[in-house]
């Protein structure tokens, strides 16, 4: 029997938004900004959207994020989603792939294929993309520290098939700065990492012009605890660093700015989230035009992907997550997203099952084809509450951004830990409000059930997949031993030091990596990231938890069938 909810609880009226900004009970005409700030759809400053026709001409891309286990397992999920109406792929990589370890490295033990797909070679990438027409399906890859390597593998698969590079479309995340403040999958220090980012931007501009070379991500910043204005401000602070670094490398922001993309979260405060996307679009246009002197209107446009909020999902009463995801997806659409991922209801517990992934996709399709919101461009434009919130969020975001810029920019703020501290303080305030009952989470601190049980049908990764992946890696590599920091690279004739010299010495392109992939066949590996690691100064050194490292090493030894070191 369920726990009885509070009898006629008093209404909870919030005087503030989820981000702590003031919210009035009623808004009127005096809340509207000047008409030129709102503008028209498709016109600067793009508050109302990038295109005059909105979604009437083309719906947003329904890009479901997926990847787990081996390349073959993930390929089956991609085909499943494409057969059911997904219009773009989004690849999740496992942690070893993200930080440059092969699956048989001791540090990878227990993580292979857990939160994404394991990619250790060009052969793996070919299997991952088997049967998927790369010239017709747009692919997004959530990869950062090893972005150049995974992009090279993707392009190499296309080359082997005879697909022209110019026909490839998609996005590589390649946003390493947010790793230092929100995710942690970095390898090199911040300043040298900018070199790799700009190399990818330059390569894509010349060779893969339809591929977005970077997706500057506020999503992970928000998931780590930031507020909505912090999400905008910190994302744009990082973006300004990337644009300046690329410009210093001789690239024209009026050209590569057309291929910059962004990635935001969508949480559950409906009006605030709709307004957030509108405010971000307007602010970015103004930054590009007024601060960076970019006159090309297409380079002033904020093109962004949205994912519904992972941290808003609850393990308690997971069916409630269906409602949360639907509200957030609707807010993203009303905010004018170019592409959207909707989370599965069970993702607080595990990676989504096929049924959960299908329901998440169907949520987007119902919004697109049954709600009518796509029929009118910016249907909430002119709403007193929405326009007031848009204006307020832009002001608050700009104030935070200006403080970062006045102190020397995002790179300095990251190195000083200032952005990290701000996110941590916001996360602490949020959790304190939940525990005090000041912020209601249905099923968690209000309307709980006495006999809550986890669903029986959750996705469990078979440990045998990890063993099989390790066996494949060891079978491909010349000689014995793990490949996480191995010196042997591909068959392209290079070794670790020559590859490093090639990349460091080549003027701003990804040529050495691409040459090694193309010539190296199946031995191409994310571990090449270690070829660029300096002898000292790396931020991704040996894990600081020796007992954990020893346990992982023992686990790896067990999986690999060899004795572990004491």
Coordinates of C-alpha atoms in Angstrom, one line a residue:
X1 CA 0.0 0.0 0.0
X2 CA 1.3 3.4 -0.9
X3 CA 2.3 6.0 1.7
X4 CA -0.6 8.5 2.0
X5 CA 0.3 12.0 0.8
X6 CA -0.1 15.0 3.1
X7 CA -3.8 15.7 3.5
X8 CA -4.6 18.8 1.5
X9 CA -1.0 20.2 1.8
X10 CA -0.9 24.0 1.4
X11 CA 0.1 25.2 -2.0
X12 CA 3.8 25.8 -2.4
X13 CA 4.2 29.1 -4.2
X14 CA 7.8 29.8 -5.1
X15 CA 8.9 33.5 -5.1
X16 CA 12.1 32.5 -7.0
X17 CA 12.9 30.3 -10.0
X18 CA 14.9 27.1 -9.7
X19 CA 18.0 29.2 -10.2
X20 CA 17.1 31.6 -7.4
X21 CA 16.1 34.5 -9.6
X22 CA 13.0 36.5 -8.5
X23 CA 9.6 35.5 -10.0
X24 CA 6.6 37.8 -9.8
X25 CA 3.1 36.5 -9.4
X26 CA 1.8 38.5 -12.4
X27 CA 3.6 40.1 -15.4
X28 CA 2.2 42.8 -17.6
X29 CA 3.2 44.9 -20.6
X30 CA 5.8 46.8 -18.6
X31 CA 7.8 43.5 -18.4
X32 CA 8.5 43.5 -22.1
X33 CA 11.9 44.6 -23.4
X34 CA 12.3 47.0 -26.3
X35 CA 10.9 45.5 -29.6
X36 CA 14.4 45.3 -31.2
X37 CA 15.5 43.0 -28.4
X38 CA 12.8 40.6 -29.2
X39 CA 13.1 41.0 -33.0
X40 CA 11.8 38.7 -35.6
X41 CA 12.5 35.0 -36.2
X42 CA 15.6 34.5 -38.3
X43 CA 16.9 38.1 -37.7
X44 CA 19.5 39.5 -35.4
X45 CA 19.7 39.1 -32.4
X46 CA 17.8 35.8 -33.0
X47 CA 15.9 35.9 -29.8
X48 CA 12.9 34.2 -31.5
X49 CA 14.9 31.6 -33.4
X50 CA 17.4 31.1 -36.2
X51 CA 15.0 30.6 -39.1
X52 CA 12.0 32.6 -40.2
X53 CA 10.0 29.4 -40.6
X54 CA 11.0 27.8 -37.3
X55 CA 10.2 24.1 -37.4
X56 CA 7.6 24.5 -40.2
X57 CA 10.3 23.8 -42.8
X58 CA 12.3 21.2 -40.8
X59 CA 11.9 19.6 -37.4
X60 CA 14.7 19.5 -34.9
X61 CA 17.0 16.5 -35.2
X62 CA 15.8 13.7 -32.8
X63 CA 19.3 12.5 -31.8
X64 CA 19.2 9.8 -29.2
X65 CA 22.4 9.3 -27.2
X66 CA 23.4 5.7 -27.0
X67 CA 26.4 3.4 -26.6
X68 CA 27.4 0.5 -24.3
X69 CA 29.4 -2.6 -24.2
X70 CA 31.1 -3.5 -27.4
X71 CA 30.8 -1.9 -30.8
X72 CA 28.6 -4.7 -32.1
X73 CA 26.1 -4.2 -29.2
X74 CA 26.0 -0.5 -29.7
X75 CA 25.5 -0.9 -33.4
X76 CA 22.4 -3.0 -32.8
X77 CA 21.0 -0.2 -30.6
X78 CA 21.7 2.4 -33.3
X79 CA 19.9 0.4 -35.9
X80 CA 17.0 -0.2 -33.5
X81 CA 16.7 3.6 -33.0
X82 CA 17.0 4.4 -36.7
X83 CA 14.4 1.9 -37.6
X84 CA 12.0 3.7 -35.2
X85 CA 12.5 7.2 -36.4
X86 CA 15.6 8.6 -34.8
X87 CA 17.0 11.2 -37.3
X88 CA 20.6 11.4 -35.9
X89 CA 23.0 9.3 -33.9
X90 CA 24.8 10.4 -30.7
X91 CA 27.6 8.1 -29.6
X92 CA 28.4 7.6 -25.9
X93 CA 32.0 6.3 -25.3
X94 CA 33.1 4.5 -22.2
X95 CA 35.5 6.1 -19.8
X96 CA 38.7 4.4 -20.9
X97 CA 38.0 5.6 -24.5
X98 CA 37.4 9.1 -23.2
X99 CA 40.7 9.3 -21.3
X100 CA 42.9 7.4 -23.7
X101 CA 43.2 4.0 -22.2
X102 CA 42.8 0.7 -24.1
X103 CA 40.4 -1.7 -22.6
X104 CA 43.1 -4.0 -21.4
X105 CA 44.8 -1.3 -19.4
X106 CA 44.7 -2.0 -15.6
X107 CA 43.1 1.4 -15.0
X108 CA 40.2 0.5 -17.2
X109 CA 39.2 -2.5 -15.2
X110 CA 35.5 -2.6 -14.5
X111 CA 34.8 0.4 -16.7
X112 CA 35.0 -1.2 -20.2
X113 CA 31.7 -0.6 -21.9
X114 CA 29.9 0.5 -18.8
X115 CA 28.8 4.1 -19.6
X116 CA 29.4 3.9 -23.3
X117 CA 30.9 1.9 -26.1
X118 CA 34.5 0.7 -26.0
X119 CA 36.5 1.8 -29.0
X120 CA 40.1 0.5 -29.2
X121 CA 40.7 0.4 -32.9
X122 CA 39.7 1.3 -36.4
X123 CA 38.1 -2.2 -36.6
X124 CA 35.9 -1.3 -33.6
X125 CA 34.8 1.9 -35.3
X126 CA 34.0 0.0 -38.5
X127 CA 31.8 -2.4 -36.5
X128 CA 30.1 0.5 -34.6
X129 CA 29.1 2.1 -37.9
X130 CA 28.3 -1.0 -39.8
X131 CA 25.3 -0.6 -42.1
X132 CA 24.8 3.1 -41.2
X133 CA 25.0 5.4 -44.3
X134 CA 27.5 8.1 -43.1
X135 CA 26.6 10.4 -45.9
X136 CA 22.9 10.4 -44.9
X137 CA 23.0 10.0 -41.1
X138 CA 24.4 12.8 -38.9
X139 CA 26.5 11.5 -36.1
X140 CA 27.4 13.3 -32.9
X141 CA 30.3 12.0 -30.8
X142 CA 30.6 12.9 -27.1
X143 CA 34.4 12.8 -26.9
X144 CA 36.8 15.5 -25.7
X145 CA 40.4 14.7 -24.6
X146 CA 40.7 12.1 -27.4
X147 CA 38.4 13.9 -29.8
X148 CA 41.0 14.2 -32.6
X149 CA 41.7 10.5 -32.5
X150 CA 38.0 9.4 -32.6
X151 CA 37.2 11.9 -35.3
X152 CA 40.1 10.5 -37.3
X153 CA 38.8 7.0 -36.9
X154 CA 35.3 8.1 -38.1
X155 CA 36.8 9.8 -41.2
X156 CA 39.0 6.7 -41.8
X157 CA 35.9 4.5 -41.9
X158 CA 34.3 6.8 -44.4
X159 CA 37.4 6.7 -46.6
X160 CA 37.4 3.0 -46.6
X161 CA 33.8 2.9 -47.7
X162 CA 34.5 5.5 -50.4
X163 CA 32.3 8.2 -48.8
X164 CA 33.7 11.7 -49.4
X165 CA 34.8 13.6 -46.3
X166 CA 32.7 16.5 -47.6
X167 CA 29.6 14.4 -47.4
X168 CA 30.0 13.7 -43.6
X169 CA 27.9 15.6 -41.2
X170 CA 27.7 15.6 -37.5
X171 CA 29.5 17.0 -34.4
X172 CA 32.5 16.1 -32.3
X173 CA 32.2 17.6 -28.8
X174 CA 35.9 18.5 -28.4
X175 CA 35.1 20.9 -25.5
X176 CA 38.0 20.1 -23.1
X177 CA 37.6 23.2 -20.9
X178 CA 34.4 22.0 -19.3
X179 CA 36.1 18.8 -18.4
X180 CA 38.2 20.7 -15.8
X181 CA 35.1 22.3 -14.2
X182 CA 32.4 19.6 -14.5
X183 CA 33.4 16.1 -15.8
X184 CA 37.0 15.3 -15.2
X185 CA 37.9 13.3 -18.4
X186 CA 40.9 15.5 -19.3
X187 CA 44.4 14.3 -20.0
X188 CA 46.6 17.4 -20.5
X189 CA 46.7 20.8 -18.7
X190 CA 44.2 23.4 -20.0
X191 CA 46.5 25.6 -22.1
X192 CA 48.1 22.8 -24.2
X193 CA 44.6 21.3 -24.6
X194 CA 43.5 24.4 -26.5
X195 CA 46.1 23.5 -29.2
X196 CA 44.4 20.2 -29.9
X197 CA 40.9 21.8 -30.0
X198 CA 42.0 24.4 -32.5
X199 CA 43.7 21.7 -34.6
X200 CA 40.4 19.9 -34.9
X201 CA 38.6 23.1 -35.8
X202 CA 41.2 23.8 -38.6
X203 CA 41.0 20.3 -39.9
X204 CA 37.2 20.3 -40.1
X205 CA 37.1 23.7 -41.7
X206 CA 39.3 22.4 -44.5
X207 CA 38.5 18.7 -44.9
X208 CA 35.1 18.0 -43.3
X209 CA 33.2 21.3 -43.8
X210 CA 29.8 19.9 -42.8
X211 CA 31.1 18.6 -39.4
X212 CA 30.8 20.8 -36.4
X213 CA 34.3 20.7 -34.9
X214 CA 33.2 21.6 -31.4
X215 CA 30.1 21.4 -29.2
X216 CA 30.7 23.9 -26.3
X217 CA 28.8 22.3 -23.5
X218 CA 26.8 23.9 -20.7
X219 CA 25.0 20.6 -20.1
X220 CA 27.7 19.0 -17.9
X221 CA 28.1 22.4 -16.1
X222 CA 24.4 22.4 -15.2
X223 CA 24.4 18.7 -14.3
X224 CA 27.3 19.4 -11.9
X225 CA 25.1 21.9 -10.0
X226 CA 25.2 25.2 -11.8
X227 CA 22.2 27.5 -12.1
X228 CA 20.7 28.5 -15.5
X229 CA 22.6 31.8 -15.7
X230 CA 25.8 30.1 -14.7
X231 CA 25.2 27.5 -17.3
X232 CA 25.0 30.2 -20.0
X233 CA 27.9 32.4 -18.6
X234 CA 30.4 29.6 -18.0
X235 CA 29.6 28.0 -21.4
X236 CA 30.2 31.4 -23.2
X237 CA 33.3 32.1 -21.2
X238 CA 34.7 28.8 -22.6
X239 CA 33.5 29.6 -26.0
X240 CA 35.2 33.0 -26.1
X241 CA 38.5 31.2 -25.2
X242 CA 38.1 28.8 -28.1
X243 CA 37.3 31.6 -30.5
X244 CA 40.3 33.7 -29.5
X245 CA 42.6 30.6 -29.6
X246 CA 41.4 29.8 -33.1
X247 CA 41.8 33.3 -34.2
X248 CA 45.3 33.4 -32.8
X249 CA 46.0 30.3 -34.8
X250 CA 45.1 32.2 -38.0
X251 CA 41.5 31.0 -38.4
X252 CA 38.7 33.4 -39.3
X253 CA 35.8 33.4 -36.8
X254 CA 33.5 34.7 -39.5
X255 CA 34.1 31.4 -41.2
X256 CA 34.5 28.8 -38.5
X257 CA 31.9 30.5 -36.4
X258 CA 29.3 29.0 -38.7
X259 CA 30.2 25.6 -37.5
X260 CA 30.4 26.3 -33.8
X261 CA 27.7 24.4 -31.9
X262 CA 26.5 24.3 -28.3
X263 CA 25.0 21.8 -25.9
X264 CA 22.7 22.7 -23.1
X265 CA 20.7 20.9 -20.4
X266 CA 17.0 21.4 -19.9
X267 CA 15.6 21.1 -16.4
X268 CA 12.1 21.3 -15.0
X269 CA 11.4 25.0 -14.3
X270 CA 9.4 25.3 -17.5
X271 CA 9.3 29.1 -18.1
X272 CA 12.9 29.6 -16.9
X273 CA 14.2 26.9 -19.3
X274 CA 12.3 28.3 -22.3
X275 CA 13.7 31.7 -21.5
X276 CA 17.2 30.4 -21.0
X277 CA 17.5 29.2 -24.6
X278 CA 16.1 32.5 -25.9
X279 CA 18.4 34.6 -23.7
X280 CA 21.5 32.5 -24.7
X281 CA 20.7 32.9 -28.4
X282 CA 20.4 36.7 -28.0
X283 CA 23.5 37.0 -25.9
X284 CA 25.8 34.9 -28.1
X285 CA 24.8 36.9 -31.2
X286 CA 25.7 40.1 -29.4
X287 CA 29.0 38.7 -28.1
X288 CA 30.0 37.6 -31.6
X289 CA 29.0 40.9 -33.2
X290 CA 29.9 43.5 -30.6
X291 CA 32.9 41.9 -28.8
X292 CA 34.5 39.8 -31.5
X293 CA 33.6 41.9 -34.5
X294 CA 32.0 39.1 -36.4
X295 CA 29.7 40.5 -39.1
X296 CA 28.6 37.2 -40.8
X297 CA 25.0 36.6 -39.5
X298 CA 25.4 32.8 -39.7
X299 CA 28.5 33.0 -37.5
X300 CA 26.5 35.0 -35.0
X301 CA 23.8 32.3 -34.6
X302 CA 23.7 30.0 -31.6
X303 CA 23.0 26.5 -32.8
X304 CA 22.5 24.1 -30.0
X305 CA 21.6 20.6 -29.0
X306 CA 19.6 19.9 -25.8
X307 CA 19.5 16.9 -23.5
X308 CA 16.9 16.6 -20.8
X309 CA 18.3 16.8 -17.3
X310 CA 20.0 13.6 -16.2
X311 CA 20.2 14.9 -12.6
X312 CA 16.5 15.6 -12.4
X313 CA 15.7 11.8 -12.9
X314 CA 15.0 9.9 -9.7
X315 CA 15.6 6.3 -8.8
X316 CA 12.4 6.5 -6.6
X317 CA 9.2 6.1 -8.6
X318 CA 11.1 6.1 -12.0
X319 CA 7.8 6.3 -13.9
X320 CA 7.6 9.9 -12.8
X321 CA 10.6 10.5 -15.0
X322 CA 8.5 10.1 -18.1
X323 CA 6.6 13.3 -17.1
X324 CA 9.8 15.2 -16.2
X325 CA 11.3 14.3 -19.6
X326 CA 8.2 15.3 -21.5
X327 CA 8.1 18.7 -19.8
X328 CA 11.8 19.3 -20.4
X329 CA 11.6 18.2 -24.0
X330 CA 8.7 20.6 -24.6
X331 CA 10.6 23.4 -23.1
X332 CA 13.6 22.7 -25.3
X333 CA 11.4 22.7 -28.4
X334 CA 9.6 26.0 -27.4
X335 CA 13.1 27.4 -26.8
X336 CA 14.1 26.6 -30.3
X337 CA 16.6 23.7 -30.1
X338 CA 18.2 22.4 -33.3
X339 CA 18.5 18.9 -31.9
X340 CA 17.2 17.0 -28.9
X341 CA 17.9 13.9 -26.8
X342 CA 15.3 12.7 -24.4
X343 CA 16.4 10.6 -21.4
X344 CA 15.0 7.2 -20.6
X345 CA 12.9 6.9 -17.5
X346 CA 15.3 4.3 -16.0
X347 CA 18.5 6.3 -16.4
X348 CA 18.8 7.1 -12.7
X349 CA 19.3 3.3 -12.3
X350 CA 21.2 2.2 -15.4
X351 CA 21.6 2.8 -19.1
X352 CA 18.2 2.7 -20.7
X353 CA 16.6 -0.5 -21.9
X354 CA 15.3 -0.7 -25.5
X355 CA 11.8 -0.1 -24.2
X356 CA 12.8 3.0 -22.3
X357 CA 14.8 4.3 -25.2
X358 CA 11.8 3.8 -27.5
X359 CA 9.5 5.6 -25.1
X360 CA 11.9 8.5 -24.9
X361 CA 12.0 8.8 -28.7
X362 CA 8.2 8.5 -28.9
X363 CA 8.0 11.5 -26.5
X364 CA 9.8 13.7 -29.1
X365 CA 7.6 12.3 -31.9
X366 CA 4.4 13.1 -30.0
X367 CA 5.6 16.6 -29.3
X368 CA 6.5 17.0 -33.0
X369 CA 3.4 15.6 -34.6
X370 CA 0.6 15.9 -32.1
X371 CA 1.1 18.9 -29.9
X372 CA 0.9 21.6 -32.6
X373 CA 3.8 23.6 -31.1
X374 CA 5.9 23.1 -34.2
X375 CA 3.3 24.8 -36.4
X376 CA 3.9 28.3 -35.0
X377 CA 7.3 30.0 -34.8
X378 CA 8.3 30.8 -31.3
X379 CA 4.8 30.4 -29.9
X380 CA 5.7 31.8 -26.5
X381 CA 7.3 34.9 -28.0
X382 CA 5.7 38.1 -26.6
X383 CA 4.5 36.3 -23.4
X384 CA 5.0 38.8 -20.5
X385 CA 6.5 36.1 -18.2
X386 CA 8.7 34.5 -20.8
X387 CA 10.1 37.8 -22.2
X388 CA 10.7 39.1 -18.6
X389 CA 12.6 35.9 -17.8
X390 CA 14.5 36.1 -21.0
X391 CA 15.6 39.6 -20.3
X392 CA 16.6 38.8 -16.7
X393 CA 18.5 35.6 -17.6
X394 CA 20.5 37.5 -20.2
X395 CA 21.4 40.3 -17.7
X396 CA 22.4 37.8 -15.0
X397 CA 24.4 35.7 -17.4
X398 CA 26.3 38.7 -18.8
X399 CA 27.1 39.9 -15.3
X400 CA 28.7 36.6 -14.4
X401 CA 30.5 36.4 -17.8
X402 CA 31.9 40.0 -17.4
X403 CA 33.3 39.1 -14.0
X404 CA 35.2 36.2 -15.5
X405 CA 36.4 38.3 -18.5
X406 CA 37.5 41.2 -16.2
X407 CA 39.7 38.8 -14.2
X408 CA 41.5 37.4 -17.2
X409 CA 39.1 35.0 -18.9
X410 CA 38.0 31.4 -18.5
X411 CA 41.4 29.8 -18.7
X412 CA 42.6 31.8 -15.7
X413 CA 39.4 31.2 -13.8
X414 CA 39.7 27.4 -14.4
X415 CA 43.3 27.4 -13.3
X416 CA 42.4 29.3 -10.1
X417 CA 39.4 27.0 -9.5
X418 CA 36.9 29.9 -9.5
X419 CA 34.4 28.4 -11.8
X420 CA 34.6 25.0 -10.0
X421 CA 33.9 26.7 -6.7
X422 CA 30.9 28.6 -8.0
X423 CA 29.4 25.4 -9.3
X424 CA 30.1 23.5 -6.1
X425 CA 28.4 26.3 -4.0
X426 CA 25.3 26.2 -6.2
X427 CA 25.1 22.4 -6.0
X428 CA 25.4 22.7 -2.2
X429 CA 22.6 25.2 -2.0
X430 CA 20.3 23.0 -4.1
X431 CA 20.9 19.9 -2.0
X432 CA 20.4 21.8 1.2
X433 CA 17.0 23.1 -0.1
X434 CA 16.0 19.6 -1.0
X435 CA 16.9 18.1 2.4
X436 CA 15.2 21.0 4.1
X437 CA 12.0 20.4 2.1
X438 CA 12.2 23.9 0.6
X439 CA 12.5 22.4 -2.9
X440 CA 10.0 19.6 -3.6
X441 CA 11.1 16.6 -5.6
X442 CA 8.1 14.4 -6.1
X443 CA 8.6 10.9 -4.8
X444 CA 11.8 11.9 -3.0
X445 CA 11.0 14.4 -0.3
X446 CA 7.2 14.6 -0.9
X447 CA 4.6 12.0 -2.0
X448 CA 6.9 9.1 -1.3
X449 CA 5.9 5.4 -1.4
X450 CA 6.5 3.1 1.6
X451 CA 7.3 0.1 -0.5
X452 CA 9.4 1.5 -3.3
X453 CA 11.0 -1.1 -5.5
X454 CA 13.4 -0.8 -8.4
X455 CA 12.1 -2.1 -11.7
X456 CA 13.1 -5.6 -12.5
X457 CA 13.8 -4.8 -16.1
X458 CA 17.0 -2.7 -16.2
X459 CA 19.9 -2.9 -18.6
X460 CA 22.8 -4.9 -17.1
X461 CA 26.1 -5.0 -18.9
X462 CA 27.3 -8.6 -19.2
X463 CA 30.9 -8.8 -17.7
X464 CA 31.7 -11.2 -20.5
X465 CA 31.6 -8.3 -22.9
X466 CA 34.6 -6.7 -21.1
X467 CA 36.5 -9.9 -21.2
X468 CA 35.8 -10.3 -24.9
X469 CA 36.8 -6.8 -25.7
X470 CA 40.1 -7.2 -23.8
X471 CA 40.8 -10.4 -25.7
X472 CA 40.3 -8.6 -29.0
X473 CA 42.6 -5.8 -28.0
X474 CA 45.3 -8.2 -26.9
X475 CA 44.9 -10.3 -30.0
X476 CA 45.4 -7.3 -32.2
X477 CA 48.4 -5.7 -30.5
X478 CA 51.9 -6.8 -31.6
X479 CA 53.7 -8.3 -28.6
X480 CA 52.3 -8.7 -25.1
X481 CA 51.2 -6.3 -22.4
X482 CA 48.5 -3.8 -22.2
X483 CA 48.2 -1.0 -24.7
X484 CA 47.1 1.8 -22.4
X485 CA 50.5 3.5 -22.6
X486 CA 52.1 1.3 -25.2
X487 CA 54.7 2.7 -27.5
X488 CA 53.5 0.7 -30.5
X489 CA 51.0 2.6 -32.6
X490 CA 49.7 1.7 -36.0
X491 CA 51.4 0.2 -39.0
X492 CA 51.8 3.7 -40.4
X493 CA 55.5 3.5 -39.6
X494 CA 55.4 5.7 -36.5
X495 CA 56.1 5.3 -32.9
X496 CA 55.0 7.3 -29.9
X497 CA 57.7 9.9 -30.1
X498 CA 57.5 10.4 -33.8
X499 CA 53.8 10.9 -33.7
X500 CA 54.1 13.4 -30.8
X501 CA 56.8 15.3 -32.8
X502 CA 54.6 15.3 -35.8
X503 CA 51.6 16.7 -34.0
X504 CA 53.6 19.2 -32.0
X505 CA 55.6 20.3 -35.0
X506 CA 52.9 20.5 -37.6
X507 CA 51.3 23.9 -38.2
X508 CA 47.8 23.6 -36.8
X509 CA 46.2 20.5 -38.4
X510 CA 45.3 17.0 -37.5
X511 CA 47.3 15.5 -40.3
X512 CA 49.7 13.3 -38.3
X513 CA 46.9 11.6 -36.5
X514 CA 44.9 11.1 -39.7
X515 CA 47.9 9.7 -41.5
X516 CA 48.6 7.3 -38.7
X517 CA 45.0 6.1 -38.7
X518 CA 44.8 5.7 -42.5
X519 CA 48.1 3.8 -42.6
X520 CA 47.7 2.0 -39.4
X521 CA 44.6 0.0 -39.9
X522 CA 43.3 -1.9 -36.9
X523 CA 46.0 -0.8 -34.4
X524 CA 44.8 2.8 -34.3
X525 CA 43.8 3.6 -30.7
X526 CA 42.6 6.3 -28.3
X527 CA 45.8 5.5 -26.2
X528 CA 47.6 7.7 -28.7
X529 CA 46.6 10.6 -26.5
X530 CA 49.4 9.6 -24.3
X531 CA 51.9 10.3 -27.1
X532 CA 51.2 14.0 -26.5
X533 CA 51.6 13.8 -22.7
X534 CA 54.6 15.7 -21.5
X535 CA 57.0 14.0 -19.0
X536 CA 55.6 16.2 -16.3
X537 CA 52.7 18.5 -15.8
X538 CA 49.9 16.1 -16.8
X539 CA 46.7 16.5 -14.9
X540 CA 45.7 12.9 -15.6
X541 CA 48.6 11.2 -13.8
X542 CA 48.4 8.0 -11.8
X543 CA 45.1 7.9 -9.9
X544 CA 45.5 9.4 -6.4
X545 CA 43.8 6.5 -4.7
X546 CA 46.4 3.6 -4.5
X547 CA 44.0 1.0 -3.0
X548 CA 41.5 1.7 -5.7
X549 CA 44.2 1.5 -8.4
X550 CA 45.4 -1.9 -6.9
X551 CA 41.8 -3.2 -6.9
X552 CA 41.4 -2.2 -10.5
X553 CA 44.7 -3.7 -11.4
X554 CA 43.7 -7.0 -9.8
X555 CA 40.4 -6.9 -11.6
X556 CA 42.2 -6.4 -14.9
X557 CA 44.5 -9.2 -14.2
X558 CA 41.6 -11.5 -13.5
X559 CA 39.9 -10.5 -16.8
X560 CA 43.1 -10.9 -18.8
X561 CA 44.0 -14.2 -17.2
X562 CA 47.4 -13.1 -15.8
X563 CA 48.7 -12.7 -12.3
X564 CA 48.4 -9.2 -10.7
X565 CA 51.3 -7.3 -9.3
X566 CA 51.4 -7.1 -5.5

